[in-house]
Coordinates of C-alpha atoms and ligand atoms in Angstrom, one line a residue:
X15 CA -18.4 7.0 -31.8
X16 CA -17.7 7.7 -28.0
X17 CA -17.8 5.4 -25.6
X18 CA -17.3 5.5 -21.8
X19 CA -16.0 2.9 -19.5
X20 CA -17.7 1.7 -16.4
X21 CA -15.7 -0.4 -13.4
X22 CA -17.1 -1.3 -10.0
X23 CA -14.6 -3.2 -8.2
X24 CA -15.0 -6.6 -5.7
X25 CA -11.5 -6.6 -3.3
X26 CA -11.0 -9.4 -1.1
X27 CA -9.3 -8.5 2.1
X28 CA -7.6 -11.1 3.9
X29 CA -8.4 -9.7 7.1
X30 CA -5.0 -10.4 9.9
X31 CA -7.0 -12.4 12.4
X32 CA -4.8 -14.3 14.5
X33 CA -7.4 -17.8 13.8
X34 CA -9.8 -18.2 11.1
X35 CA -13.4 -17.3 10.7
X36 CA -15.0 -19.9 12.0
X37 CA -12.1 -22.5 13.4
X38 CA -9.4 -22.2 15.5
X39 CA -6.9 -23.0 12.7
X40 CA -4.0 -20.7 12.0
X41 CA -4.0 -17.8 9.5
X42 CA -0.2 -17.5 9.1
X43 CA 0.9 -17.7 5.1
X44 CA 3.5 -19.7 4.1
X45 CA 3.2 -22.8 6.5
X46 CA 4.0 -26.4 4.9
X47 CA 1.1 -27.5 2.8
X48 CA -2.2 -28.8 5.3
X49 CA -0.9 -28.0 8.5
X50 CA -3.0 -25.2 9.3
X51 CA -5.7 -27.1 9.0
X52 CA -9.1 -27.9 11.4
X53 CA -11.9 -30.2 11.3
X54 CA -13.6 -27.7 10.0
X55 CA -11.5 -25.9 7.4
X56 CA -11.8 -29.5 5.9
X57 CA -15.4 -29.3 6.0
X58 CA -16.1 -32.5 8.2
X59 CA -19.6 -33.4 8.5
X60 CA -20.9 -32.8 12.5
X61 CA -18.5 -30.1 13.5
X62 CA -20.4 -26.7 13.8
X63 CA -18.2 -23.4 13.1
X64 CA -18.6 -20.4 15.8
X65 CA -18.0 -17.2 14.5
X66 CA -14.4 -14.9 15.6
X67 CA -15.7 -11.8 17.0
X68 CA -12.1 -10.3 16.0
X69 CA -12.6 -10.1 12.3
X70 CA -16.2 -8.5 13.0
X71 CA -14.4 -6.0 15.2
X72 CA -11.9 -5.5 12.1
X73 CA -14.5 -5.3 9.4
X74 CA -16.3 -2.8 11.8
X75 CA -13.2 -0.6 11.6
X76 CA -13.3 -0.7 8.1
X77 CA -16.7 0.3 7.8
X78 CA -16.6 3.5 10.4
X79 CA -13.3 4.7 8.9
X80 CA -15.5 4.7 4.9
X81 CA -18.8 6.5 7.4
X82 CA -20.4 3.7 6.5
X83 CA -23.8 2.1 8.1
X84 CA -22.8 -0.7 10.8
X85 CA -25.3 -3.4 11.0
X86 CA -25.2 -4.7 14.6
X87 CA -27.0 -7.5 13.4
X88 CA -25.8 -9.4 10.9
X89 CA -26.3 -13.1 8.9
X90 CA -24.2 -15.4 7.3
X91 CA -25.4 -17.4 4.2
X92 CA -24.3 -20.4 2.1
X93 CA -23.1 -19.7 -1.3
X94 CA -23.3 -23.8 -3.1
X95 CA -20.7 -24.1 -5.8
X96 CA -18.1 -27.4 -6.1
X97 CA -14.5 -27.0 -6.0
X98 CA -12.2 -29.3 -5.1
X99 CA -10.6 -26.7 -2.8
X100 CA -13.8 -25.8 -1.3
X101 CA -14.2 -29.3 1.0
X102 CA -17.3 -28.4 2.2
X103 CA -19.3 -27.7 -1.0
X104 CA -20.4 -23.8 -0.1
X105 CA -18.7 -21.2 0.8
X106 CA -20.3 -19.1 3.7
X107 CA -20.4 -15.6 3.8
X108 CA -23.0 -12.7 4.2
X109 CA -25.6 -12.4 1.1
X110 CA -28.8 -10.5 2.7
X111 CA -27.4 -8.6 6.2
X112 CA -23.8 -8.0 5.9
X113 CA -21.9 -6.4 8.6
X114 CA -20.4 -3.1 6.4
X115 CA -23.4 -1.3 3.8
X116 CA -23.1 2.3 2.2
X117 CA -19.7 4.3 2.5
X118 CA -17.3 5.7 0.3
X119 CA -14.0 6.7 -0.3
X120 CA -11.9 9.3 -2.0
X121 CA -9.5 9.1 -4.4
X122 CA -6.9 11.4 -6.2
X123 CA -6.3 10.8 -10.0
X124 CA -4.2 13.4 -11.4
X125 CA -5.0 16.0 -9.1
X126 CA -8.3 15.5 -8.8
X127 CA -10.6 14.2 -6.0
X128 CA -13.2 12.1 -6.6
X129 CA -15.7 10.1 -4.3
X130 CA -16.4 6.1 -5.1
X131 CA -19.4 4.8 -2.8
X132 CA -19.0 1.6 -1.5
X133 CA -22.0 -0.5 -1.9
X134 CA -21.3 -2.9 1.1
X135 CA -18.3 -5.1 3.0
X136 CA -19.1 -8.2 4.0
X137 CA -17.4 -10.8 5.7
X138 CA -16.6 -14.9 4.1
X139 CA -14.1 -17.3 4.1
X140 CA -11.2 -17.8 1.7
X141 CA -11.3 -20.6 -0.5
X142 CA -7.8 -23.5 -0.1
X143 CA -5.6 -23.7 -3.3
X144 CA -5.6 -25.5 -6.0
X145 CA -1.9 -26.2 -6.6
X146 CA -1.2 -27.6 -10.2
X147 CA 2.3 -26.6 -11.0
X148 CA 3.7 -29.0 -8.0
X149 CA 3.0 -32.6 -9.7
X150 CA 3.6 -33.5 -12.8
X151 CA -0.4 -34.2 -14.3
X152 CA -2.2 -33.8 -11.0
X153 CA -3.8 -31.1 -8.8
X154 CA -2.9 -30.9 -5.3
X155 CA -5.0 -29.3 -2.8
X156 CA -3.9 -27.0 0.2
X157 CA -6.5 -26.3 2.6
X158 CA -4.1 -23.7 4.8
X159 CA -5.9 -20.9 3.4
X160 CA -9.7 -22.6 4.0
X161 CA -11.7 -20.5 6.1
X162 CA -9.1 -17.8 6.6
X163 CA -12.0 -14.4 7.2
X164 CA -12.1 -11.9 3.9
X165 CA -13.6 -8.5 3.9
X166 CA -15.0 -8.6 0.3
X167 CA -16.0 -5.0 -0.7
X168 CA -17.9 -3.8 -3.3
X169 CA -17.7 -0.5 -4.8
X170 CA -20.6 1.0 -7.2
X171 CA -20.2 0.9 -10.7
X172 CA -18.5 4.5 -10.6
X173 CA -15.1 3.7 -11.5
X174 CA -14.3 5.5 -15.2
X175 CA -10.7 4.4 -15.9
X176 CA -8.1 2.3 -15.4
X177 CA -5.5 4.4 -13.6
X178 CA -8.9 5.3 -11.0
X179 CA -9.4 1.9 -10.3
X180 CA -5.1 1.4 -9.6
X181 CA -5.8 4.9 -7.5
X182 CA -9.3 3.2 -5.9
X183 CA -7.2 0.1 -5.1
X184 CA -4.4 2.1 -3.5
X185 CA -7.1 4.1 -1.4
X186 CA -8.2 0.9 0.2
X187 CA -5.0 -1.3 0.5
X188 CA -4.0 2.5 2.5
X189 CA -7.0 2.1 4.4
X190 CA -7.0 -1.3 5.3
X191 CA -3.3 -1.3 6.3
X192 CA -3.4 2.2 8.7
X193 CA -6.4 0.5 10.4
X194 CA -4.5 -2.7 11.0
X195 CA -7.2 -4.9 9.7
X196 CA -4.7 -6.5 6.8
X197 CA -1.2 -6.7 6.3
X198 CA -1.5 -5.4 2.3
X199 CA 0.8 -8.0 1.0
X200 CA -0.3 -8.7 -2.2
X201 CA 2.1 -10.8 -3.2
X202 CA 1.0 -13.4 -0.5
X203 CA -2.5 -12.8 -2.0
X204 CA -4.1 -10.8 1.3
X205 CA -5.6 -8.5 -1.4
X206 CA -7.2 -9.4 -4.4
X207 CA -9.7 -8.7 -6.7
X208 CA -12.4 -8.9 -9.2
X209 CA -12.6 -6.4 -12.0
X210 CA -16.1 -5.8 -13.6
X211 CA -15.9 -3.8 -16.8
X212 CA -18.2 -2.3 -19.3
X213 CA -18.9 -0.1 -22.1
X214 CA -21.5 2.2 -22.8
X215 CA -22.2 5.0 -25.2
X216 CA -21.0 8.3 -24.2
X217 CA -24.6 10.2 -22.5
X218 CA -26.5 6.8 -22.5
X219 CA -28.1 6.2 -19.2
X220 CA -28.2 2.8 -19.2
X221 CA -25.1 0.2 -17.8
X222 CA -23.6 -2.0 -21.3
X223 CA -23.0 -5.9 -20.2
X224 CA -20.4 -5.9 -17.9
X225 CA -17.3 -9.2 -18.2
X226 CA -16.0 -10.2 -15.0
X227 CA -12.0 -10.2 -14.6
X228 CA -11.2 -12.6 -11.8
X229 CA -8.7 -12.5 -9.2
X230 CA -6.0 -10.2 -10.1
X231 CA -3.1 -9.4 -7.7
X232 CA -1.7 -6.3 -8.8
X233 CA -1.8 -2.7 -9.4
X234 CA 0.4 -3.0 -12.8
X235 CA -2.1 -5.9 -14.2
X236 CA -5.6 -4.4 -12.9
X237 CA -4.5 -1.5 -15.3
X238 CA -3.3 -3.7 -18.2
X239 CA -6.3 -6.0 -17.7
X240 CA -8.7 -3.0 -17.9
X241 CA -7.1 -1.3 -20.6
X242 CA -7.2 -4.6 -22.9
X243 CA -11.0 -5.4 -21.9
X244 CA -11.9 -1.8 -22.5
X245 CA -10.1 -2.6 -26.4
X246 CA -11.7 -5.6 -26.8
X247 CA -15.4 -4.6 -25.8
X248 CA -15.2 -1.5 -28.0
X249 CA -14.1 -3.8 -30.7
X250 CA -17.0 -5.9 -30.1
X251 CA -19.6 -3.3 -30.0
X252 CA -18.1 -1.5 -32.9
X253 CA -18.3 -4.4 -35.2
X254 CA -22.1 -4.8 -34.2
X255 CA -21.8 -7.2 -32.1
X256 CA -22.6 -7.4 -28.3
X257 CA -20.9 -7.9 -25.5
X258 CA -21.7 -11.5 -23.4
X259 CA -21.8 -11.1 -19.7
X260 CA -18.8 -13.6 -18.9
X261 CA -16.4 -14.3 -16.1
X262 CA -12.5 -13.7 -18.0
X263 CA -9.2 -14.3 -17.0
X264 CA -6.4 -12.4 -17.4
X265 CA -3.2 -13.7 -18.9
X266 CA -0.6 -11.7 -17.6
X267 CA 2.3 -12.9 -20.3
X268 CA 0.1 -12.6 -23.2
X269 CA -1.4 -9.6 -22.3
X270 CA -4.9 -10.1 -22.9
X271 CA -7.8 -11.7 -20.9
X272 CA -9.4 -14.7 -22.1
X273 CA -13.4 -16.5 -21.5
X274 CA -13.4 -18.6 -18.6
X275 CA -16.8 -19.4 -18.1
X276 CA -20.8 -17.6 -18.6
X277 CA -21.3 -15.3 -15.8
X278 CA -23.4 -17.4 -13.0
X279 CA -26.7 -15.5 -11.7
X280 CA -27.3 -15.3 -7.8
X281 CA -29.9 -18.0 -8.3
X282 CA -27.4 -20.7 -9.6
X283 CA -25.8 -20.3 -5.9
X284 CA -28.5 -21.6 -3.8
X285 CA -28.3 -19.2 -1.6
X286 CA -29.9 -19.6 1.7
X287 CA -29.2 -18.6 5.4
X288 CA -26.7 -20.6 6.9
X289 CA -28.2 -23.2 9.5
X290 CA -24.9 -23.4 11.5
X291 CA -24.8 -20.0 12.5
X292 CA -27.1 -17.7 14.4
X293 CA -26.4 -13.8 13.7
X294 CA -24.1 -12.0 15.3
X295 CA -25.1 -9.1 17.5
X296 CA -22.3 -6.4 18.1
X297 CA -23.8 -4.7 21.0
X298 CA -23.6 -0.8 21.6
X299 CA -20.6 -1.1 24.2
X300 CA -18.4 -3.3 21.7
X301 CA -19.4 -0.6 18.8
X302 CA -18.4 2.2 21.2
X303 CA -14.8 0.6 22.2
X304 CA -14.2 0.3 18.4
X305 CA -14.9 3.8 17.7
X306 CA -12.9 4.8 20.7
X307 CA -10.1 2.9 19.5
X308 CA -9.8 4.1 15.9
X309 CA -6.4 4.9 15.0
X310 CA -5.5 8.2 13.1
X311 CA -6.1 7.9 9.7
X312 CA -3.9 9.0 6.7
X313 CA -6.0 12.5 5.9
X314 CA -5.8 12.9 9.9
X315 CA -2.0 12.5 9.6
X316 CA -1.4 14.5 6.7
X317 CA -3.5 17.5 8.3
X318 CA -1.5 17.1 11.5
X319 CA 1.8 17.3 9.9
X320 CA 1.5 20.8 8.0
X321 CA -0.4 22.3 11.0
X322 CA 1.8 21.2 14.2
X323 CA 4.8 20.3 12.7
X324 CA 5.2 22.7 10.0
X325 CA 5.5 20.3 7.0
X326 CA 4.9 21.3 2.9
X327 CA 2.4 20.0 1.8
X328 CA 4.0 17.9 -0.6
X329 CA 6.2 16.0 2.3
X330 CA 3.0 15.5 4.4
X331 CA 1.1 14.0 1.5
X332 CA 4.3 11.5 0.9
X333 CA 4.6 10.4 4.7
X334 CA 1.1 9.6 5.3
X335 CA 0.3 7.8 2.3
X336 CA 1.8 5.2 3.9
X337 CA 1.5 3.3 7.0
X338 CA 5.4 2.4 7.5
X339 CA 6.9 6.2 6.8
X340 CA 4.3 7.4 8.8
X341 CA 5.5 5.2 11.5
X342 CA 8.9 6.1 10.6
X343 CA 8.1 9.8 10.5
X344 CA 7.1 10.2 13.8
X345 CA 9.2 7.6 16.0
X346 CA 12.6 9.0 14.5
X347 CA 11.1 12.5 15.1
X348 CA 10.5 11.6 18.6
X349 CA 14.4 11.5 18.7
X350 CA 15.4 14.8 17.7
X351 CA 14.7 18.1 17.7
X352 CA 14.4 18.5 14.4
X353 CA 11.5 16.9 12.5
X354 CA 11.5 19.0 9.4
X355 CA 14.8 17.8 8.9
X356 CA 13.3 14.1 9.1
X357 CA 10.5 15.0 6.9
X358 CA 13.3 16.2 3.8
X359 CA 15.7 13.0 4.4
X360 CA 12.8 10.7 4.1
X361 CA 11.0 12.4 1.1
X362 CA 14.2 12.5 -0.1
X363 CA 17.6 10.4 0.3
X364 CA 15.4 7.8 2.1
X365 CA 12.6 7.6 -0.4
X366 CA 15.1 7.4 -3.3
X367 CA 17.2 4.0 -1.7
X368 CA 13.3 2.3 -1.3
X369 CA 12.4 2.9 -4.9
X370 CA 15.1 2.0 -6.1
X371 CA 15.1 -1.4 -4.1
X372 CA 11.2 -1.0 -4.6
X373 CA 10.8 -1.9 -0.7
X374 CA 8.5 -0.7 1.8
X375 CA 10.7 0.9 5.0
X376 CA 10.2 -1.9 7.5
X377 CA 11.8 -4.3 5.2
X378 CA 15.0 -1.8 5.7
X379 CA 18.1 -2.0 7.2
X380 CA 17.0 1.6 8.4
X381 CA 15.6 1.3 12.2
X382 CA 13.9 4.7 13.1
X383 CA 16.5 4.9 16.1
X384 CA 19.2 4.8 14.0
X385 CA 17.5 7.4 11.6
X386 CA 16.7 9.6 14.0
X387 CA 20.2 10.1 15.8
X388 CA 21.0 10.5 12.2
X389 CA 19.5 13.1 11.7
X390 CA 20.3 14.4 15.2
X391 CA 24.0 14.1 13.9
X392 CA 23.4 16.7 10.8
X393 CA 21.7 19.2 13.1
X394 CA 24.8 19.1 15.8
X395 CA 26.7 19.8 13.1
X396 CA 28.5 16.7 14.1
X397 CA 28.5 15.3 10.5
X398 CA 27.5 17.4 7.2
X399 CA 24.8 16.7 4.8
X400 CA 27.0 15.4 2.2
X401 CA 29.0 13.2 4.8
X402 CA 25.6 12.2 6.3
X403 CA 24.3 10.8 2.9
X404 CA 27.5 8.1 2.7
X405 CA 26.2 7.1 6.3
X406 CA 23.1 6.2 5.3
X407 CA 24.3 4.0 2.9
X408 CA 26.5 2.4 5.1
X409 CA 23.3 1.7 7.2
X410 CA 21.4 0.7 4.2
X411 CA 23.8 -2.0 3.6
X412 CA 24.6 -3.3 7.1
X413 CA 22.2 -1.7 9.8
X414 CA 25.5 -0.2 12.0
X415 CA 24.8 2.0 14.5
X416 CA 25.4 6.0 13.8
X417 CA 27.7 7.0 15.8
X418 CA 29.9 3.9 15.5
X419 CA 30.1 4.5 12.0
X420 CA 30.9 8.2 12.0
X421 CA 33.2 7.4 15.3
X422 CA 35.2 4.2 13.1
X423 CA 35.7 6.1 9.9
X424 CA 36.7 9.3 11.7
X425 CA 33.9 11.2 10.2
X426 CA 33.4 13.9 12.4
X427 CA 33.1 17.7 10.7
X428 CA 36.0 20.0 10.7
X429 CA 34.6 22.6 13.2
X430 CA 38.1 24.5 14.1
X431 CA 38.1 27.5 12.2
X432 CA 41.7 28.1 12.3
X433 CA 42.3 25.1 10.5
X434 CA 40.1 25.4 7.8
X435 CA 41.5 28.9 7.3
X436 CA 44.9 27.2 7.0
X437 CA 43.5 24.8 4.8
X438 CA 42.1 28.1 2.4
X439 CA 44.7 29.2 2.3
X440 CA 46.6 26.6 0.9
X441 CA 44.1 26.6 -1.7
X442 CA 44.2 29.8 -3.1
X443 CA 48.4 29.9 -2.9
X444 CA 48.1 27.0 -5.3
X445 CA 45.6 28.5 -7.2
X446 CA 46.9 32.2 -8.0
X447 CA 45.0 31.9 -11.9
X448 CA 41.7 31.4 -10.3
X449 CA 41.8 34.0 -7.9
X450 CA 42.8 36.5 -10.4
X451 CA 40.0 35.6 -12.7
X452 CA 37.7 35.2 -9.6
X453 CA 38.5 38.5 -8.4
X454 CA 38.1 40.1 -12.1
X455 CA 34.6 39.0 -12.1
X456 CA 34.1 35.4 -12.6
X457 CA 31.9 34.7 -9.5
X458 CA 30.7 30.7 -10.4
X459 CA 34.7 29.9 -9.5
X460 CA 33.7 30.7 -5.8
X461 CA 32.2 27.2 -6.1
X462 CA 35.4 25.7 -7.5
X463 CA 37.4 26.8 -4.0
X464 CA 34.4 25.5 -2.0
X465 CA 35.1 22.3 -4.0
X466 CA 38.5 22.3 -3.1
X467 CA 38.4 22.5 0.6
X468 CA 36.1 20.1 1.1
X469 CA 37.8 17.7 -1.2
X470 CA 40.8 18.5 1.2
X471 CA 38.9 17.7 4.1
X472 CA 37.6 14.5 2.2
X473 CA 34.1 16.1 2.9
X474 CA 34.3 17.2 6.4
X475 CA 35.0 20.4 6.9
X476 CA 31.6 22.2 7.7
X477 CA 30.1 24.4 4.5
X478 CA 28.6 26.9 5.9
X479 CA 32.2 28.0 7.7
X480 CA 34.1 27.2 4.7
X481 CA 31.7 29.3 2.7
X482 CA 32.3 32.3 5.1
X483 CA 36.2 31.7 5.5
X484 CA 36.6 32.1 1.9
X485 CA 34.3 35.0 1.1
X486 CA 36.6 36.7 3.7
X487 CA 39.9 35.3 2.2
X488 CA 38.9 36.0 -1.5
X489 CA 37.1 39.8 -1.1
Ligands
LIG23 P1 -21.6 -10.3 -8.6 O1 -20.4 -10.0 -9.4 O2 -21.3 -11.2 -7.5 O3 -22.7 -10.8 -9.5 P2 -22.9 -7.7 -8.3 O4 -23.8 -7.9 -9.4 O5 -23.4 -7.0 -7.1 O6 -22.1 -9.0 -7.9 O7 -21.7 -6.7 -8.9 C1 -20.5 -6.7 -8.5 C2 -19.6 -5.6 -9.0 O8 -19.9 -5.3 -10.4 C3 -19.9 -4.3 -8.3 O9 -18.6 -3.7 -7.9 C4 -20.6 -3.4 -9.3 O10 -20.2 -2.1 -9.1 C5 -20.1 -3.9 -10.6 N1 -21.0 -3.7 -11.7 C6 -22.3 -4.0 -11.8 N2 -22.8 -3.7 -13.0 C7 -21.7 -3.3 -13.7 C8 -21.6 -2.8 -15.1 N3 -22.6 -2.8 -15.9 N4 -20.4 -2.4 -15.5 C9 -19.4 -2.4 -14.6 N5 -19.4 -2.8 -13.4 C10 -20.6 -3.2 -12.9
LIG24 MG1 -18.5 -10.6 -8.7

């Protein structure tokens, strides 16, 4: 039998709001345990939130940059569960009029594009923790992250793999960080999300029961959680049994994903419109500013790059996918004269030193000053490419200035032409075998005296004039 897989994905965007959604308490990550912490992140009774017109303004963003509807007018509901890190006993967030409905995205899965509508983005507040790993036997609760604002968005039920949901994922962490709405760090937790999963007959119509795979934090285990629940429900169905609509964990050291609890119905929420809160009306002056302030967005970037600067397509695609070598891109190109040049030492060299450190650019040694005179250096023909690469990694390791280091280590390329001649000709005195056979025909050892020189010159002497002295010397 063949069976298709279904996904539609929940994400949870911690949007980077200086305060919270509706209290003036701090958003920063990391601060000592229930310091970040108002009266009514804590869910005392008689204080009223008032809702921060900044994450509106962000989620807005987020839906113009997807051409999705805006609702000008939106509500905020109360979702009723108990928690013990949910103080107030709901959690408030936008059920019937959310701010973001009806957009879409595109995504690339191998070499293919593909649209995923996005159903709606609405705005809520972030649960605290529940920390149980910090005493032995008891739960402690951190309330820093109550009430920090989430973009949760919803995407259809269009999703047929698990490498399009990674590449669905991607499309929206890219998103979210070029428009400056979230940081992206998912180790911090400022995205996460829900996986819903399901199986159905190849050609059937109709949506199979669907499990719920909560809260996952990265791209490696949304693919390994899919790939396991798409296993496991086939076994199920296979066997004749059926699939139970469920909310699953996944187990990220065993590999598989686990029951957690039945899958709750709307109607077990209570939902019902928030009391505290009267809706919030973006008017047509705030929408305009927004739109008028969008930033370039990758495809923009991308575009730009092959048309006015020349680019492949290839290096275009790589620098815009994200936001920090875009930034990269164009402020060290802003230094030189030379942004082609740029483009191939960060696709290449560059790019090569963050993978292997698996960092993102800004968490460097690499400023895009330094990178940029760099680069200037190569095209002055003050250093060579060669010489140029051992700089970099002198900058990778320590951050030290260009010129300093090429000035200290007395790096500066052998321009004087009489002296590399000199130099030449040493070589091929103490080399009268390989000339001979050179001259009789064997035209790779041309490389060998190429080899030679520079080795001479410890890498300094300039190629192209050593490759032009010795074609004279050696015709
Ligand atoms: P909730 O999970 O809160 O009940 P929804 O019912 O709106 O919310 O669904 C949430 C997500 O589940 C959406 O991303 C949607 O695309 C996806 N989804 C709904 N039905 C299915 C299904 N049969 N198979 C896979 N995903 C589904
Ligand atoms: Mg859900």
């Amino acid at each position: 039998m063949s069976w298709e897989t279904v996904i539609g994905l929940e994400i949870h965007v911690q949007l980077s709001t200086k305060s919270k959604l509706f209290s003036g308490g701090s958003t920063e990550f990391g601060a000592e345990s229930n310091t970040h912490v108002d009266l009514i992140d804590m869910g005392l009774p008689g204080v009223l939130p008032v809702a921060n017109r900044e994450a509106f303004y962000k989620a807005i963003r987020f839906g113009l940059a997807i051409g999705a509807e805006i609702n000008q007018t939106s509500t905020f509901d109360r979702k009723n569960y108990f928690y013990p890190d949910l103080p107030k006993g709901y959690q408030i967030t936008q059920m019937t009029k959310p701010i973001v409905e009806k957009g879409s995205i595109k995504i690339i899965t191998n070499n293919e594009e593909k649209v995923i509508n996005i159903t709606r983005a609405h705005l809520e507040e972030d649960a605290g923790k529940s920390i149980h790993d910090l005493f032995e036997g008891e739960t402690g609760v951190d309330l820093n992250r109550a009430g920090t604002p989430l973009l949760e968005i919803v995407s259809e039920p269009e999703i047929s793999s698990a490498k399009e949901a990674v590449a669905y994922f991607k499309a929206i962490r890219q998103l979210v960080t070029f428009l400056d709405i979230c940081d992206g760090n998912m180790a911090e937790g400022s995205m996460r999300c829900d996986v819903n999963v399901s199986i159905k007959k190849t050609n059937e119509s109709e949506l199979g029961t669907r499990a719920e795979l909560k809260n996952i934090n990265s791209f490696k285990f949304i693919e390994k959680a899919i790939n396991y629940e798409i296993s496991r429900q086939i076994r199920v169905l296979e066997n004749g049994e059926s699939v139970v609509q469920e909310t699953r964990l996944y187990d990220s050291e065993k590999n598989e994903t686990r029951s957690m609890r039945s899958k709750e119905e709307a109607n077990d929420y209570r939902y019902f419109p928030c009391p505290d809160l009267l809706p919030v009306v973006i008017s047509d002056d705030e929408l305009q500013e927004i739109i008028n302030n969008l930033p370039e967005l990758p495809e923009e970037k991308e575009k730009k790059y092959i048309s006015e600067i020349g680019l492949e397509e290839s290096e275009a695609k790589i620098i815009s996918s994200s936001k920090t070598m875009a930034n990269m891109f164009e402020q060290a190109s802003s230094k030189t004269n030379d942004a082609k040049l740029v483009a191939r030492w960060l696709v290449g060299d560059v790019s090569a030193l963050l993978n292997k450190e698996n960092i993102e650019i800004d968490e460097s040694n690499l400023s895009a000053e330094n990178f940029g005179k760099l680069i200037e250096r190569i095209s002055d023909n003050t250093i060579s490419g060669k010489i140029a690469k051992s700089v970099l990694e002198e900058i990778w390791e320590n951050g030290s200035d260009v010129d300093e280091i090429i000035e200290s280590k007395g790096l500066v390329q052998i321009q004087d032409e009489s002296l590399l001649e000199e130099i030449a000709n040493k070589i091929i005195e103490s080399n009268p075998e390989q000339v001979l056979a050179y001259k009789s025909g064997k035209d790779k050892l041309f490389g060998f005296f190429v080899g030679q020189v520079m080795k001479e010159t410890q890498g300094k002497a300039n190629p192209k004039s050593v490759n032009e002295i010795l074609k004279k010397l050696l015709s």
